[in-house]
mmCIF file of C-alpha atoms and ligand atoms in Angstrom:
data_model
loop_
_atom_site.group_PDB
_atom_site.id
_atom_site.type_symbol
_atom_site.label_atom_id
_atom_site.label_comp_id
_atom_site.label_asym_id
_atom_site.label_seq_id
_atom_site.Cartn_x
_atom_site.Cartn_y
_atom_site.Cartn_z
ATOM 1 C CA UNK A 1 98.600 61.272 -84.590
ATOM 2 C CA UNK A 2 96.006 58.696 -83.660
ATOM 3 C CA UNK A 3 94.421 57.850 -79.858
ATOM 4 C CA UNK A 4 92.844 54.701 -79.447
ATOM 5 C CA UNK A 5 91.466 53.187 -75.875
ATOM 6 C CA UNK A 6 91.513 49.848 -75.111
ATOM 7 C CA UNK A 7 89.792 49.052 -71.638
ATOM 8 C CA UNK A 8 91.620 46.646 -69.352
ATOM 9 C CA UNK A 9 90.003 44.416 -66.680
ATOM 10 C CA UNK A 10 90.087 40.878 -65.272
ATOM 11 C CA UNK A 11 89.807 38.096 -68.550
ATOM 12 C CA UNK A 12 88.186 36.046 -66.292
ATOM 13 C CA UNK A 13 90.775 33.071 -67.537
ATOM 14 C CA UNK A 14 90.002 29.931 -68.353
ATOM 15 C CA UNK A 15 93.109 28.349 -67.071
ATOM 16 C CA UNK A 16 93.993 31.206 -64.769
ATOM 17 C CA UNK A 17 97.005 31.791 -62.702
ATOM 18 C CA UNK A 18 95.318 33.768 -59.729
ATOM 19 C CA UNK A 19 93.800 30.628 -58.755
ATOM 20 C CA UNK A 20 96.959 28.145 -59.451
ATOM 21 C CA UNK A 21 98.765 30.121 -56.890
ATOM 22 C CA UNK A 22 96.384 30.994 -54.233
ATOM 23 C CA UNK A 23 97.467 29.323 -50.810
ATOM 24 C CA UNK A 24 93.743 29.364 -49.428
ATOM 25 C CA UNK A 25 91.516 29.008 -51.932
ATOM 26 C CA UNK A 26 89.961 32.237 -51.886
ATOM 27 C CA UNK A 27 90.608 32.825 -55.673
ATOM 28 C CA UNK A 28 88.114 29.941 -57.389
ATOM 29 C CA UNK A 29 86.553 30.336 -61.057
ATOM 30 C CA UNK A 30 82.815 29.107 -60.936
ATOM 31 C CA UNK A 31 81.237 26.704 -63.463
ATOM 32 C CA UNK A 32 79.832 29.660 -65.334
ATOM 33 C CA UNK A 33 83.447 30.898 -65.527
ATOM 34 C CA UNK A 34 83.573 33.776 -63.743
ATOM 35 C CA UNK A 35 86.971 34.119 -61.722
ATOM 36 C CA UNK A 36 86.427 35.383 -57.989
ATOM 37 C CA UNK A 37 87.568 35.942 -54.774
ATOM 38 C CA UNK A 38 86.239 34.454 -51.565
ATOM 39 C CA UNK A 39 86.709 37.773 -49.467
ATOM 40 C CA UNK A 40 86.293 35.386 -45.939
ATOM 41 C CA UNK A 41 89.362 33.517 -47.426
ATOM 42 C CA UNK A 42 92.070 35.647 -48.733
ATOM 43 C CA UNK A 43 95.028 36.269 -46.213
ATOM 44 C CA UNK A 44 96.109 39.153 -48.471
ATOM 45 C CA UNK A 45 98.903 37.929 -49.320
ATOM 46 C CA UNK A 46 99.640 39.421 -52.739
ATOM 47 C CA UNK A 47 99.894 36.080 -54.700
ATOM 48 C CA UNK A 48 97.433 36.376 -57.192
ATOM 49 C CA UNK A 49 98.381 39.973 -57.964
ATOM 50 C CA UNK A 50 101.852 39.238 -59.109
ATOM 51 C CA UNK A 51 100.524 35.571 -60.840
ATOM 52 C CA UNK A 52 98.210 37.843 -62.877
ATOM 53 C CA UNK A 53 99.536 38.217 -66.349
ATOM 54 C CA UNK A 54 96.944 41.666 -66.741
ATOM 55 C CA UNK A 55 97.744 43.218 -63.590
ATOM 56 C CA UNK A 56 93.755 42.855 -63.144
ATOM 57 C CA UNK A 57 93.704 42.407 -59.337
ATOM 58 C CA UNK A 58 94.947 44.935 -56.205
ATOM 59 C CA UNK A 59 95.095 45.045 -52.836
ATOM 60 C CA UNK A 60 91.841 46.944 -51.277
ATOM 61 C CA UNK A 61 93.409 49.388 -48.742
ATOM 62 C CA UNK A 62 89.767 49.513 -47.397
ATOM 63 C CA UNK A 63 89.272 45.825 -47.045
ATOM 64 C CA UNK A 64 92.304 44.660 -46.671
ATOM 65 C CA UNK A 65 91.769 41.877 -49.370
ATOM 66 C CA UNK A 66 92.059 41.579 -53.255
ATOM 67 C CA UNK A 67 89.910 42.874 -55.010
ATOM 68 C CA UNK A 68 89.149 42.903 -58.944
ATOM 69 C CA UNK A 69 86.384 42.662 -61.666
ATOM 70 C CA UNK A 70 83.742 40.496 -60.445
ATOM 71 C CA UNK A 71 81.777 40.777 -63.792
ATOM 72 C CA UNK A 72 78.779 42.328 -62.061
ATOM 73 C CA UNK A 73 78.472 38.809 -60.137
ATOM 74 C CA UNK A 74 75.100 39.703 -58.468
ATOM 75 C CA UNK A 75 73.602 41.516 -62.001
ATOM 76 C CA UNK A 76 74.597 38.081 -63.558
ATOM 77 C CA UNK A 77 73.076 35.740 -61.168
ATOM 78 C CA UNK A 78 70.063 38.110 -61.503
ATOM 79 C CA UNK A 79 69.693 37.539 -65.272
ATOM 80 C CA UNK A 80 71.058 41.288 -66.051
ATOM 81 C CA UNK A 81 74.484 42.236 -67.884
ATOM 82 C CA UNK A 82 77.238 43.749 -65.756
ATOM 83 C CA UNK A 83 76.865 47.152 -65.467
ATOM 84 C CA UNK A 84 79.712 48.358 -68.181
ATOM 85 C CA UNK A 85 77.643 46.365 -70.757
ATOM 86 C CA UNK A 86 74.410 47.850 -70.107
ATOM 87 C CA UNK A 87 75.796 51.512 -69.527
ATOM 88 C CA UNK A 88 78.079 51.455 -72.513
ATOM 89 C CA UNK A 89 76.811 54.469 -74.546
ATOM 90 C CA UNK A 90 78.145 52.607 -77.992
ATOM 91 C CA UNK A 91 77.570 48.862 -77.005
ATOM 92 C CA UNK A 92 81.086 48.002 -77.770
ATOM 93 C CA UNK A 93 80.433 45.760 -75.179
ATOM 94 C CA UNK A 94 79.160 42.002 -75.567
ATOM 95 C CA UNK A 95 78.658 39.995 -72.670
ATOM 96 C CA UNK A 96 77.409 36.512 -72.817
ATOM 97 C CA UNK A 97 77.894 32.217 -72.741
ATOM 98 C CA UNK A 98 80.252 31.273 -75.746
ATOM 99 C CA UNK A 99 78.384 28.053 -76.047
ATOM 100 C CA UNK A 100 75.268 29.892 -76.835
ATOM 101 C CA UNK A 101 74.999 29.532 -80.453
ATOM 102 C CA UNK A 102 72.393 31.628 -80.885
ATOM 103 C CA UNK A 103 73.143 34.334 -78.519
ATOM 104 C CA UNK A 104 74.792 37.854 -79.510
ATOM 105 C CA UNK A 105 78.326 37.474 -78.500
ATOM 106 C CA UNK A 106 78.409 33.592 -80.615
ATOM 107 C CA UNK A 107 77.401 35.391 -83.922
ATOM 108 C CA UNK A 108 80.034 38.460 -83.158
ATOM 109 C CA UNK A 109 82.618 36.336 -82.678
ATOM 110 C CA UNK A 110 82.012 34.482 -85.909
ATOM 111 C CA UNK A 111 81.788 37.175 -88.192
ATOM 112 C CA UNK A 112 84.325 39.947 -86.965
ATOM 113 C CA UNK A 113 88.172 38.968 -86.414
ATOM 114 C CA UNK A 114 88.847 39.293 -82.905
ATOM 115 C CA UNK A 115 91.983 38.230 -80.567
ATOM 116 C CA UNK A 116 93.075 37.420 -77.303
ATOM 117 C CA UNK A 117 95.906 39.330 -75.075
ATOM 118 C CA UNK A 118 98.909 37.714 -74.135
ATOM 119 C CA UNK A 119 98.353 34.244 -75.033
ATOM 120 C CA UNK A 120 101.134 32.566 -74.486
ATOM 121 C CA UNK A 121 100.921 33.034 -70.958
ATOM 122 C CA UNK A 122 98.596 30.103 -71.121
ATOM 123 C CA UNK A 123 95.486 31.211 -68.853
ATOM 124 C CA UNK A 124 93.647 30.605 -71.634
ATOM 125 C CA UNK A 125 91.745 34.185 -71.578
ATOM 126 C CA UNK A 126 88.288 34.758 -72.194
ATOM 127 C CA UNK A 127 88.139 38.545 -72.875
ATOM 128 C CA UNK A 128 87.915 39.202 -77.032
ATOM 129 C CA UNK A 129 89.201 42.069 -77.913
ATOM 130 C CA UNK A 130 87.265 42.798 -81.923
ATOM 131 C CA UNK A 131 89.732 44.060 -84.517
HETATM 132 S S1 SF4 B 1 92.953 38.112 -65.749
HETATM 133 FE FE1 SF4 B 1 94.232 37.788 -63.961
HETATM 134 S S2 SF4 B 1 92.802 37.947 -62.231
HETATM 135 FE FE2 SF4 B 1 91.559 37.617 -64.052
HETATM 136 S S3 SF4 B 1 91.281 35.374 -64.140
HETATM 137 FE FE3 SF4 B 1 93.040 35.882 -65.441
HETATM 138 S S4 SF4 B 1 94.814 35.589 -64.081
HETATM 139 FE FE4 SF4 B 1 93.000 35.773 -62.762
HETATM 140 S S1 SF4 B 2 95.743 37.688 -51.832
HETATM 141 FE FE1 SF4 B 2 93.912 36.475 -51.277
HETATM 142 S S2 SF4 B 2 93.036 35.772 -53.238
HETATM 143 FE FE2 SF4 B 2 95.170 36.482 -53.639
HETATM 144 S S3 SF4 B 2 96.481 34.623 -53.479
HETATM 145 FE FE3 SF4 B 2 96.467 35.601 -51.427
HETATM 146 S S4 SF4 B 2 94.757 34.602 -50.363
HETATM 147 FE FE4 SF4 B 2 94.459 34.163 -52.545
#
């Protein structure tokens, strides 16, 4: 028998659903790409979390707003990975701007096969998963 893990988490989507559907506009995706929520905005009202083809987004008890991956938001604007990238004990993890030619995550994408999830949902995902 053989175990493998695959971690799940927000593809931050290029085309993404979460923020087709959202009646406020608390769901945006920035020109960086990064998918968020607008905490002052959201109503709660569940939207996005069924729209969400990855079941990436729930309902924070706490807050009583949606909550998901922000991709370390604040570490990014700040220059620095997101967290699960820098803690990563094998660096499975790549984080980085596709259009960067020279950067780490353009040369690993162009020399190991890789694939999307669920990509006929359309959303356009922009989460690699290496093969
Ligand atoms: S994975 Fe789900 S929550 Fe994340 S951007 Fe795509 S549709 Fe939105
Ligand atoms: S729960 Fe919040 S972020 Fe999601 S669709 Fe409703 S208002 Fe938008």
């Amino acid at each position: 028998m053989r175990a493998s893990f695959e971690p799940e988490q927000c593809h931050h989507c290029e085309s993404p659903s979460c923020v087709r559907v959202c009646p406020t506009g608390a769901s945006y995706r920035r020109s960086d790409g990064l998918v968020l929520v607008d905490a002052e905005d959201c109503i709660g009202c569940g939207y996005c979390i069924i729209a969400c083809p990855y079941d990436a987004r729930y309902f924070n008890p706490e807050t009583h707003v949606v909550d998901k991956c922000t991709m370390c938001v604040q570490r990014v604007d700040n220059g620095q990975p997101p967290a699960c990238v820098q803690t990563c004990p094998t660096k499975v993890r790549v984080f980085g701007d596709l259009n960067d030619a020279n950067g780490r995550l353009h040369r690993t994408l162009a020399t190991r096969r890789s694939q999307v999830k669920k990509v006929q949902t359309g959303n356009d995902p922009q989460l690699y998963y290496l093969l």
